[in-house]
Every structure is written in C-alpha cells, then in structure tokens.
CSV table of C-alpha atoms and ligand atoms in Angstrom, one decimal:
chain,number,residue,atom,x,y,z
A,1,MET,CA,-26.8,26.0,-32.5
A,2,LYS,CA,-23.5,24.5,-31.5
A,3,LYS,CA,-21.2,22.8,-34.0
A,4,ILE,CA,-19.7,19.5,-32.9
A,5,GLY,CA,-16.9,17.7,-34.7
A,6,VAL,CA,-17.4,13.9,-34.5
A,7,LEU,CA,-14.2,11.9,-35.0
A,8,PHE,CA,-14.3,8.2,-35.9
A,9,GLY,CA,-12.1,5.4,-37.2
A,10,GLY,CA,-8.5,5.9,-36.2
A,11,VAL,CA,-5.2,4.1,-36.3
A,12,SER,CA,-6.1,1.4,-33.9
A,13,SER,CA,-6.9,-2.3,-33.7
A,14,GLU,CA,-10.4,-1.1,-32.7
A,15,HIS,CA,-10.9,1.0,-35.9
A,16,ALA,CA,-14.0,-1.0,-37.1
A,17,VAL,CA,-15.6,-0.9,-33.7
A,18,SER,CA,-15.2,2.9,-33.6
A,19,CYS,CA,-17.0,3.1,-37.0
A,20,LEU,CA,-19.9,1.0,-35.6
A,21,SER,CA,-20.0,3.2,-32.5
A,22,ALA,CA,-20.1,6.4,-34.6
A,23,ALA,CA,-22.8,5.0,-36.8
A,24,SER,CA,-25.0,4.6,-33.7
A,25,ILE,CA,-24.0,7.9,-32.2
A,26,ILE,CA,-24.3,10.2,-35.2
A,27,PRO,CA,-28.1,9.7,-35.9
A,28,ASN,CA,-28.9,10.1,-32.2
A,29,ILE,CA,-27.2,13.4,-31.5
A,30,PRO,CA,-30.1,15.9,-31.2
A,31,ARG,CA,-30.0,18.0,-34.4
A,32,ASN,CA,-32.2,20.8,-32.9
A,33,LYS,CA,-29.2,21.6,-30.7
A,34,TYR,CA,-26.1,20.5,-32.6
A,35,ASP,CA,-24.8,20.7,-36.1
A,36,LEU,CA,-22.3,18.0,-36.9
A,37,VAL,CA,-19.0,17.9,-38.9
A,38,LEU,CA,-18.0,14.3,-39.4
A,39,VAL,CA,-14.3,13.5,-39.8
A,40,GLY,CA,-13.0,10.0,-40.2
A,41,ILE,CA,-9.4,8.8,-39.7
A,42,THR,CA,-8.4,6.0,-42.0
A,43,LYS,CA,-6.5,2.9,-40.7
A,44,ASP,CA,-3.3,4.5,-42.1
A,45,GLY,CA,-3.9,7.8,-40.5
A,46,ARG,CA,-5.4,10.1,-43.1
A,47,TRP,CA,-8.1,12.6,-42.0
A,48,LEU,CA,-11.1,12.9,-44.2
A,49,ARG,CA,-14.3,14.8,-43.9
A,50,PHE,CA,-17.2,12.5,-44.6
A,51,SER,CA,-20.8,13.4,-45.6
A,52,GLY,CA,-22.0,10.1,-46.9
A,53,ASP,CA,-24.6,7.9,-45.3
A,54,MET,CA,-24.4,5.8,-42.1
A,55,ASP,CA,-24.3,2.4,-43.9
A,56,ALA,CA,-20.9,3.3,-45.3
A,57,LEU,CA,-19.8,4.1,-41.8
A,58,ALA,CA,-21.2,0.9,-40.2
A,59,ASN,CA,-19.5,-1.4,-42.7
A,60,ASP,CA,-16.3,0.7,-42.7
A,61,THR,CA,-16.3,1.6,-46.4
A,62,TRP,CA,-16.8,5.3,-45.6
A,63,ASP,CA,-13.3,6.2,-46.8
A,64,GLN,CA,-14.3,5.2,-50.4
A,65,ASP,CA,-17.2,7.6,-50.4
A,66,PRO,CA,-17.0,10.4,-53.0
A,67,SER,CA,-17.9,12.9,-50.3
A,68,CYS,CA,-14.5,12.5,-48.6
A,69,VAL,CA,-12.1,15.4,-48.6
A,70,PRO,CA,-8.9,15.9,-46.6
A,71,CYS,CA,-9.7,17.7,-43.4
A,72,ILE,CA,-7.4,18.0,-40.4
A,73,LEU,CA,-7.8,19.3,-36.9
A,74,SER,CA,-5.7,22.4,-36.5
A,75,PRO,CA,-3.6,23.0,-33.3
A,76,ASP,CA,-3.9,26.7,-34.0
A,77,ARG,CA,-6.3,28.2,-31.5
A,78,ALA,CA,-7.5,30.8,-33.9
A,79,THR,CA,-9.0,28.1,-36.1
A,80,HIS,CA,-10.7,26.3,-33.2
A,81,GLY,CA,-11.5,23.4,-35.5
A,82,PHE,CA,-10.6,21.9,-38.8
A,83,VAL,CA,-8.9,22.9,-42.0
A,84,GLN,CA,-10.5,21.4,-45.0
A,85,MET,CA,-8.5,21.0,-48.3
A,86,ASN,CA,-11.0,21.5,-51.2
A,87,PRO,CA,-10.5,19.7,-54.5
A,88,ASP,CA,-9.9,23.1,-56.2
A,89,GLY,CA,-6.8,23.6,-54.1
A,90,THR,CA,-8.3,26.1,-51.7
A,91,ALA,CA,-8.4,25.6,-47.9
A,92,GLU,CA,-11.2,26.4,-45.6
A,93,SER,CA,-11.4,26.7,-41.8
A,94,ILE,CA,-14.3,25.0,-40.1
A,95,TYR,CA,-15.0,26.3,-36.6
A,96,VAL,CA,-16.4,23.8,-34.1
A,97,ASP,CA,-17.5,24.4,-30.5
A,98,ALA,CA,-16.4,21.0,-29.3
A,99,VAL,CA,-15.3,17.6,-30.6
A,100,PHE,CA,-16.7,14.2,-29.8
A,101,PRO,CA,-13.9,11.6,-30.3
A,102,VAL,CA,-15.7,8.3,-31.0
A,103,LEU,CA,-12.4,6.5,-31.1
A,104,HIS,CA,-11.4,3.4,-29.2
A,105,GLY,CA,-8.0,2.2,-28.3
A,106,LYS,CA,-4.6,3.5,-29.4
A,107,ASN,CA,-4.4,6.9,-31.0
A,108,GLY,CA,-7.8,7.9,-29.8
A,109,GLU,CA,-8.6,6.7,-26.3
A,110,ASP,CA,-5.0,6.9,-25.0
A,111,GLY,CA,-4.5,10.6,-24.5
A,112,THR,CA,-2.8,11.3,-27.9
A,113,MET,CA,-6.0,12.8,-29.4
A,114,GLN,CA,-6.9,14.5,-26.1
A,115,GLY,CA,-3.5,16.2,-26.2
A,116,LEU,CA,-4.2,17.6,-29.6
A,117,PHE,CA,-7.6,18.9,-28.5
A,118,MET,CA,-6.0,20.5,-25.4
A,119,LEU,CA,-3.3,22.1,-27.5
A,120,ALA,CA,-6.0,23.4,-29.9
A,121,GLY,CA,-8.1,24.8,-27.0
A,122,ILE,CA,-11.2,22.9,-28.1
A,123,PRO,CA,-13.6,21.4,-25.6
A,124,PHE,CA,-14.0,17.6,-26.1
A,125,VAL,CA,-16.1,14.8,-24.8
A,126,GLY,CA,-14.5,12.4,-22.3
A,127,CYS,CA,-11.4,12.2,-20.2
A,128,ASP,CA,-8.4,14.5,-20.6
A,129,LEU,CA,-4.9,13.5,-21.7
A,130,LEU,CA,-3.7,12.2,-18.4
A,131,ALA,CA,-6.7,10.2,-17.4
A,132,SER,CA,-7.0,8.7,-20.9
A,133,ALA,CA,-3.3,7.7,-20.9
A,134,VAL,CA,-3.5,6.3,-17.4
A,135,CYS,CA,-6.6,4.2,-18.1
A,136,MET,CA,-5.2,2.9,-21.4
A,137,ASP,CA,-2.2,1.3,-19.9
A,138,LYS,CA,-3.3,-1.5,-17.6
A,139,THR,CA,0.1,-1.5,-15.7
A,140,VAL,CA,-0.2,2.2,-14.9
A,141,THR,CA,-3.9,1.9,-14.0
A,142,ASP,CA,-3.0,-1.0,-11.7
A,143,MET,CA,-0.2,0.8,-10.0
A,144,LEU,CA,-2.4,3.7,-9.2
A,145,LEU,CA,-5.3,1.5,-8.0
A,146,ASP,CA,-2.9,-0.5,-5.8
A,147,TYR,CA,-1.6,2.9,-4.4
A,148,HIS,CA,-5.2,3.9,-3.6
A,149,GLY,CA,-6.1,0.6,-2.1
A,150,ILE,CA,-8.6,-0.3,-4.8
A,151,ARG,CA,-8.6,-4.0,-5.1
A,152,ARG,CA,-7.8,-5.8,-8.3
A,153,ALA,CA,-6.6,-9.3,-9.3
A,154,GLU,CA,-2.9,-9.9,-8.4
A,155,TRP,CA,-0.8,-9.1,-11.4
A,156,ARG,CA,2.8,-9.1,-12.8
A,157,PHE,CA,4.2,-7.6,-16.0
A,158,ILE,CA,7.1,-7.9,-18.4
A,159,THR,CA,8.4,-5.6,-21.1
A,160,LYS,CA,9.7,-6.6,-24.5
A,161,ALA,CA,13.2,-5.5,-23.5
A,162,ASN,CA,13.1,-8.3,-20.9
A,163,LYS,CA,11.7,-10.9,-23.3
A,164,ASP,CA,14.8,-13.1,-22.9
A,165,LYS,CA,13.8,-13.5,-19.2
A,166,VAL,CA,10.4,-14.9,-20.0
A,167,ASP,CA,11.3,-18.2,-18.2
A,168,ALA,CA,11.9,-16.3,-14.9
A,169,PHE,CA,8.7,-14.3,-15.6
A,170,ALA,CA,6.8,-17.6,-16.0
A,171,ASP,CA,8.3,-18.9,-12.7
A,172,GLU,CA,7.3,-15.8,-10.9
A,173,CYS,CA,3.7,-15.8,-12.3
A,174,GLU,CA,3.2,-19.5,-11.6
A,175,LYS,CA,4.2,-18.8,-8.0
A,176,ALA,CA,2.3,-15.6,-7.4
A,177,LEU,CA,-0.8,-16.1,-9.6
A,178,GLY,CA,-1.1,-19.8,-10.5
A,179,TYR,CA,-3.0,-21.3,-13.5
A,180,PRO,CA,-5.2,-20.4,-15.2
A,181,MET,CA,-3.9,-17.0,-15.8
A,182,PHE,CA,-5.0,-14.1,-18.0
A,183,VAL,CA,-2.3,-12.7,-20.2
A,184,LYS,CA,-2.9,-9.4,-22.0
A,185,PRO,CA,-1.2,-6.6,-23.8
A,186,ALA,CA,-0.9,-3.6,-21.4
A,187,ASN,CA,-2.3,-1.3,-24.1
A,188,ALA,CA,-5.2,-2.7,-26.1
A,189,GLY,CA,-8.9,-3.2,-25.8
A,190,SER,CA,-11.8,-5.3,-27.1
A,191,SER,CA,-10.0,-8.4,-25.8
A,192,ILE,CA,-7.5,-8.2,-28.7
A,193,GLY,CA,-4.4,-10.2,-27.7
A,194,VAL,CA,-6.0,-11.4,-24.5
A,195,SER,CA,-5.7,-15.1,-23.7
A,196,LYS,CA,-6.3,-17.5,-20.9
A,197,ALA,CA,-3.3,-19.7,-20.1
A,198,ARG,CA,-3.8,-23.0,-18.4
A,199,ASN,CA,-0.3,-24.3,-18.4
A,200,ARG,CA,3.3,-23.2,-19.1
A,201,GLU,CA,3.2,-24.0,-22.8
A,202,GLU,CA,0.0,-21.9,-23.2
A,203,PHE,CA,1.5,-19.2,-21.0
A,204,PHE,CA,4.5,-18.8,-23.4
A,205,ALA,CA,2.2,-18.7,-26.4
A,206,ALA,CA,-0.1,-16.2,-24.7
A,207,VAL,CA,2.9,-13.9,-23.8
A,208,GLU,CA,4.1,-14.1,-27.5
A,209,GLU,CA,0.6,-13.3,-28.7
A,210,ALA,CA,0.2,-10.3,-26.3
A,211,PHE,CA,3.7,-9.0,-27.4
A,212,ARG,CA,2.3,-8.8,-31.0
A,213,HIS,CA,0.0,-6.0,-29.8
A,214,ASP,CA,2.2,-4.1,-27.2
A,215,ALA,CA,5.7,-3.9,-25.8
A,216,LYS,CA,4.3,-4.5,-22.3
A,217,VAL,CA,2.5,-7.6,-21.2
A,218,ILE,CA,0.5,-8.2,-18.1
A,219,ALA,CA,-0.4,-11.5,-16.4
A,220,GLU,CA,-3.2,-11.8,-13.8
A,221,ARG,CA,-4.7,-14.3,-11.5
A,222,GLU,CA,-8.0,-15.6,-12.9
A,223,ILE,CA,-11.0,-14.3,-11.0
A,224,VAL,CA,-13.8,-16.8,-11.2
A,225,GLY,CA,-17.2,-15.2,-10.9
A,226,GLN,CA,-19.4,-12.6,-12.5
A,227,GLU,CA,-18.4,-9.9,-14.9
A,228,ILE,CA,-19.9,-6.6,-13.8
A,229,GLU,CA,-19.9,-3.2,-15.5
A,230,CYS,CA,-20.8,0.2,-14.2
A,231,ALA,CA,-21.3,3.4,-16.3
A,232,VAL,CA,-19.9,6.5,-14.6
A,233,LEU,CA,-20.9,9.9,-15.9
A,234,GLY,CA,-19.9,13.4,-14.9
A,235,ASN,CA,-17.1,15.7,-14.1
A,236,ASP,CA,-16.6,16.7,-10.4
A,237,GLU,CA,-19.6,15.0,-9.1
A,238,PRO,CA,-19.8,11.7,-11.1
A,239,THR,CA,-22.7,9.4,-10.8
A,240,ALA,CA,-22.7,5.6,-11.1
A,241,SER,CA,-25.4,3.8,-13.1
A,242,VAL,CA,-27.2,0.6,-12.2
A,243,LEU,CA,-24.9,-2.3,-12.8
A,244,GLY,CA,-24.8,-4.6,-15.8
A,245,GLU,CA,-23.6,-8.1,-16.0
A,246,ILE,CA,-22.2,-10.1,-18.9
A,247,ALA,CA,-22.5,-13.8,-19.0
A,248,SER,CA,-20.1,-14.7,-21.7
A,249,GLY,CA,-21.0,-17.5,-24.1
A,250,ALA,CA,-17.3,-18.2,-24.8
A,251,ASP,CA,-14.5,-19.2,-22.5
A,252,PHE,CA,-14.2,-15.5,-21.6
A,253,TYR,CA,-15.6,-12.3,-23.0
A,254,ASP,CA,-13.4,-12.2,-26.2
A,255,TYR,CA,-13.5,-10.1,-29.4
A,256,ASP,CA,-15.8,-12.4,-31.3
A,257,ASP,CA,-18.2,-12.6,-28.4
A,258,LYS,CA,-18.2,-8.8,-28.0
A,259,TYR,CA,-18.8,-7.9,-31.7
A,260,ILE,CA,-19.5,-10.9,-33.9
A,261,ASN,CA,-21.3,-13.8,-32.3
A,262,ASP,CA,-23.4,-11.9,-29.9
A,263,VAL,CA,-23.8,-15.1,-27.8
A,264,SER,CA,-23.1,-13.4,-24.5
A,265,GLU,CA,-26.1,-12.5,-22.4
A,266,LEU,CA,-26.5,-9.2,-20.7
A,267,PHE,CA,-28.3,-8.8,-17.4
A,268,ILE,CA,-29.4,-5.3,-16.4
A,269,PRO,CA,-29.5,-4.9,-13.5
A,270,ALA,CA,-26.7,-7.3,-12.6
A,271,ARG,CA,-27.6,-10.4,-10.5
A,272,VAL,CA,-26.2,-9.1,-7.3
A,273,SER,CA,-27.6,-8.0,-4.0
A,274,GLU,CA,-28.5,-4.4,-3.4
A,275,GLU,CA,-25.7,-4.2,-0.8
A,276,LYS,CA,-23.1,-5.6,-3.2
A,277,SER,CA,-24.3,-3.3,-6.0
A,278,ASP,CA,-23.9,-0.2,-3.7
A,279,GLU,CA,-20.4,-1.4,-2.8
A,280,ILE,CA,-19.4,-1.8,-6.4
A,281,ARG,CA,-20.9,1.5,-7.5
A,282,LYS,CA,-19.0,3.3,-4.7
A,283,ILE,CA,-15.7,1.7,-5.8
A,284,ALA,CA,-16.5,2.7,-9.4
A,285,VAL,CA,-16.9,6.3,-8.5
A,286,GLU,CA,-13.8,6.3,-6.3
A,287,ALA,CA,-11.7,4.8,-9.0
A,288,TYR,CA,-13.0,7.3,-11.5
A,289,LYS,CA,-12.0,10.1,-9.2
A,290,VAL,CA,-8.6,8.9,-8.2
A,291,LEU,CA,-7.7,8.3,-11.9
A,292,GLY,CA,-8.9,11.8,-12.8
A,293,CYS,CA,-11.7,10.8,-15.2
A,294,THR,CA,-14.1,13.3,-16.5
A,295,GLY,CA,-17.1,13.0,-18.9
A,296,LEU,CA,-17.5,9.3,-18.9
A,297,SER,CA,-15.9,5.9,-18.2
A,298,ARG,CA,-17.2,2.4,-18.0
A,299,VAL,CA,-15.7,0.7,-14.9
A,300,ASP,CA,-15.5,-3.1,-15.2
A,301,PHE,CA,-15.3,-5.5,-12.3
A,302,LEU,CA,-14.8,-9.2,-11.7
A,303,LEU,CA,-16.9,-10.3,-8.7
A,304,GLU,CA,-15.3,-13.4,-7.2
A,305,LYS,CA,-17.8,-16.1,-6.6
A,306,ALA,CA,-15.9,-17.8,-3.8
A,307,THR,CA,-15.3,-14.7,-1.7
A,308,GLY,CA,-17.8,-12.1,-2.9
A,309,ILE,CA,-14.9,-9.6,-3.4
A,310,PRO,CA,-15.3,-7.2,-6.3
A,311,TYR,CA,-12.0,-6.8,-8.2
A,312,LEU,CA,-11.7,-3.8,-10.5
A,313,ASN,CA,-10.7,-5.1,-13.9
A,314,GLU,CA,-10.3,-1.9,-16.0
A,315,LEU,CA,-11.7,1.5,-16.8
A,316,ASN,CA,-12.7,2.2,-20.4
A,317,THR,CA,-12.6,6.0,-21.0
A,318,LEU,CA,-14.3,5.7,-24.4
A,319,PRO,CA,-16.4,2.5,-24.1
A,320,GLY,CA,-18.2,0.9,-27.0
A,321,PHE,CA,-21.2,2.9,-28.1
A,322,THR,CA,-22.7,0.4,-30.6
A,323,SER,CA,-26.4,-0.5,-30.5
A,324,ILE,CA,-25.5,-3.6,-28.3
A,325,SER,CA,-23.0,-1.7,-26.1
A,326,MET,CA,-23.3,-1.8,-22.3
A,327,TYR,CA,-22.5,1.9,-21.5
A,328,PRO,CA,-25.6,3.4,-23.3
A,329,LYS,CA,-27.8,0.5,-22.0
A,330,LEU,CA,-26.7,1.1,-18.4
A,331,CYS,CA,-27.4,4.9,-18.7
A,332,ASP,CA,-30.8,4.1,-20.2
A,333,ALA,CA,-31.6,1.7,-17.4
A,334,SER,CA,-30.6,4.6,-15.0
A,335,GLY,CA,-33.1,7.0,-16.7
A,336,ILE,CA,-30.9,8.7,-19.3
A,337,VAL,CA,-32.1,7.8,-22.8
A,338,TYR,CA,-29.5,7.7,-25.6
A,339,PRO,CA,-30.0,11.2,-27.2
A,340,ASP,CA,-30.0,12.8,-23.8
A,341,LEU,CA,-26.9,10.9,-22.8
A,342,LEU,CA,-25.1,12.3,-26.0
A,343,SER,CA,-26.3,15.8,-25.2
A,344,LYS,CA,-25.2,15.4,-21.6
A,345,LEU,CA,-21.7,14.3,-22.7
A,346,ILE,CA,-21.4,17.2,-25.0
A,347,GLU,CA,-22.5,19.7,-22.3
A,348,LEU,CA,-20.0,18.1,-19.8
A,349,SER,CA,-17.2,19.0,-22.3
A,350,PHE,CA,-18.2,22.7,-22.1
A,351,GLU,CA,-18.3,22.6,-18.3
A,352,ARG,CA,-14.6,21.8,-18.3
A,353,THR,CA,-13.6,24.5,-20.8
A,354,GLU,CA,-11.9,26.9,-18.4
A,355,GLU,CA,-9.4,24.1,-17.6
A,356,ILE,CA,-8.2,23.7,-21.2
B,1,LIG,N1,-8.1,-11.7,-14.2
B,1,LIG,C1,-9.2,-12.1,-14.9
B,1,LIG,N2,-10.0,-13.2,-14.5
B,1,LIG,C2,-11.0,-13.6,-15.2
B,1,LIG,N3,-11.3,-13.2,-16.4
B,1,LIG,C3,-10.6,-12.2,-16.9
B,1,LIG,C4,-9.5,-11.6,-16.2
B,1,LIG,N4,-8.9,-10.6,-17.0
B,1,LIG,C5,-9.7,-10.6,-18.1
B,1,LIG,N5,-10.6,-11.5,-18.1
B,1,LIG,C6,-11.6,-11.8,-19.2
B,1,LIG,O1,-11.0,-11.3,-20.5
B,1,LIG,C7,-11.8,-10.2,-21.0
B,1,LIG,C8,-10.9,-9.2,-21.6
B,1,LIG,O2,-10.0,-8.7,-20.7
B,1,LIG,P1,-9.9,-7.1,-20.3
B,1,LIG,O3,-8.9,-7.0,-19.3
B,1,LIG,O4,-11.2,-6.6,-20.1
B,1,LIG,O5,-9.3,-6.5,-21.7
B,1,LIG,P2,-9.8,-5.5,-22.8
B,1,LIG,O6,-9.2,-4.2,-22.4
B,1,LIG,O7,-9.3,-6.0,-24.1
B,1,LIG,O8,-11.3,-5.4,-22.7
B,1,LIG,C9,-12.7,-9.8,-19.8
B,1,LIG,O9,-13.8,-9.1,-20.3
B,1,LIG,C10,-12.9,-11.1,-19.1
B,1,LIG,O10,-13.9,-11.8,-19.7
B,2,LIG,MG1,-12.5,-5.2,-21.0
C-alpha cells in the first residue's frame, strides 16, 4: 500500500475551486492501492491536516473542522513527508510515497509547490517546477510557443512598472490587435481578471482590472470560433484525448460560467472534422513536449471560424478536477475512467522519481 499526500486549498484566487476538485478526487482514489493523508492550506497559508468529511471540503469550511491539526511538508529528505504538530505539543513525522497537489493557480500550479517537492525529494503528480512556472505565466508560455512556431493569437503585454505608458500600449494594441480584444493578467486562471474590451474606454478599465491580479497584463486579438480542449496525459510519450468543446453561455467562458451558472454546454467529442481533430491533438502533444510538461496538462485552443486555424490559448498544468470538469471527462471519453486516471497520474509520478 502506498501512502499519498493530497494537498488542497492554497493561497490562490482559485482556492475554492481547488477544494471542489479535491472533494471529487479524494473519494475516487482507489483505497485498495493507496492510503491518503489529506493536508489543506488555508487562504492565509496555514497547513492543516484534515480528516473530516468531504462536505466540509466541497463547501470550503474544512479549516473549521475539529480534526484539523498543523501539519507541514518538510524539505528534509529524511522525513520524506509531513511533520504534524500534535495538540499535546509533540511532533510526528508522516512518511508519504508521493504527493498529489490538487492546487490551482498561484502558489500551487505555478512551480512554487513543485520546487518544495523537488527539494524534499518526494515524487509528485503533474508537471515539474519549470514546466509549471512556464505554463502559469501566459507571456512566458507565449514566447516559447512563438519560438517553436506553435500558433497563438497575436498578443502584447505591459508590466505595472510601465503603467504610466498605458496610452502608448493602447495605441500599439489597437494597431496590432484591434477591437474586440481580450485583456488578462499574465498569471491567473479560472478567467479571474479576464475581460473583453470593445473600445478604448473598456480597454483601460480591463487593463486596470487585470493589474489587480498581477503585475503583468496581456492583450490578445479576439479569436472568433470554437473553444476546444484536449487532455494530454503521460511523461515521455504523452497521449492526447479526444477533443472537447465548450459552447459558452456567457459573452465568453468566464468564472461564473465555469463554476456557478453551469450554463455552458460541453460537446465531447468536439464538433470538428476528424482531420481537424488530428491536427489539434498533434499540436497539443507538441506544445506539451516543448514546454516540458509531465503527468498531465489540459491544452486549450481557439479554433477560428473564418480560417479554420487552431490557435493555442493556454496550457493548464493542474486543470479543474470537479465533477463537471473537462479533463476527467475527456479522459473518460478516451477510455480511462476516473479512478484509473487518478491511479495513472500517481504512477506517472513514480516513473519520474530518478529525476528528482
Ligand atoms: N484571444 C481570445 N479570443 C477569444 N476568446 C478568448 C481569448 N482569450 C480568452 N478568451 C476567452 O476567455 C476565457 C478565459 O481566458 P483564458 O486565457 O483561458 O484565461 P484563464 O487562464 O483564466 O482560463 C477563455 O476560456 C475564452 O472564453
Ligand atoms: Mg482558460
């Protein structure tokens, strides 16, 4: 029996989503193969071992549970796991074979956690420090995709240090991209801080809003067409799932649409020709490899209606895993049921152990 540490919550704007993902994952990890140690990170960054029930996790009240005790991941390789501080003042080491970080966004999906796992010498599910960090920052992802000739929507970016030059930035974006434009924080997720700007006034408001979430803001040409997603799974020989499509009920696929209203419609498989599907799946695997992903990533595309060109939008190294999430659904449609997918992800973390 292997012991797996499951981490959830986190100091991130996607904290609540992570708790939802964890509430779906935890009951589905096969218990005949794995013992679990659940450790949550509060919004203000405290680490607590949790042994309460899944309802408290799903509605994000888990940190009030009487079962919670302080429990931190030790960078000391001899511990190979957590150190729990008991109420009687004693400390206890908890060995784990691997960790499954069910964390989205900053301080979880961006390489920071992965660095800690690497330092501690503990195998972990998902991408390593570098790939996580690269995929988290849309400007860095975009530069590498441009370098490798993987097509994406034309883009420009501005940093907070240059905020006083936002007029010149608007001029440049208007010339290069045109309205409507998508404006987003370089580091975020779940559509938080993303807006569609239809004119200069909206553009300034959008930039302002995006700066509330990050010190770097990116503007992109709008790609009108279908929103397509591909689940990629594996280490050296990754495989691409059948494609999924999201027909958003809102103006675009925003936070409420993703997690609250549930008005968007999913199509699995996506409504594209077999030829187009093969083309997109090939690009997904290529992007996964050039960015150094391992374990899993959801690769998102915008397929332009007018031209039939697939533009890569982003890679999510720890995509949503809630019951309505695309990644597990795409794997399921490709023949890997949810508990098997979770086992596979854990096994992939061991495959990479020598490299840690
Ligand atoms: N260039 C674009 N053209 C058209 N729609 C876009 C574009 N960029 C983003 N969107 C819309 O905004 C949503 C959120 O943007 P995305 O880049 O995926 O950010 P996040 O990392 O927050 O998911 C997308 O799912 C899509 O609906
Ligand atoms: Mg997205």
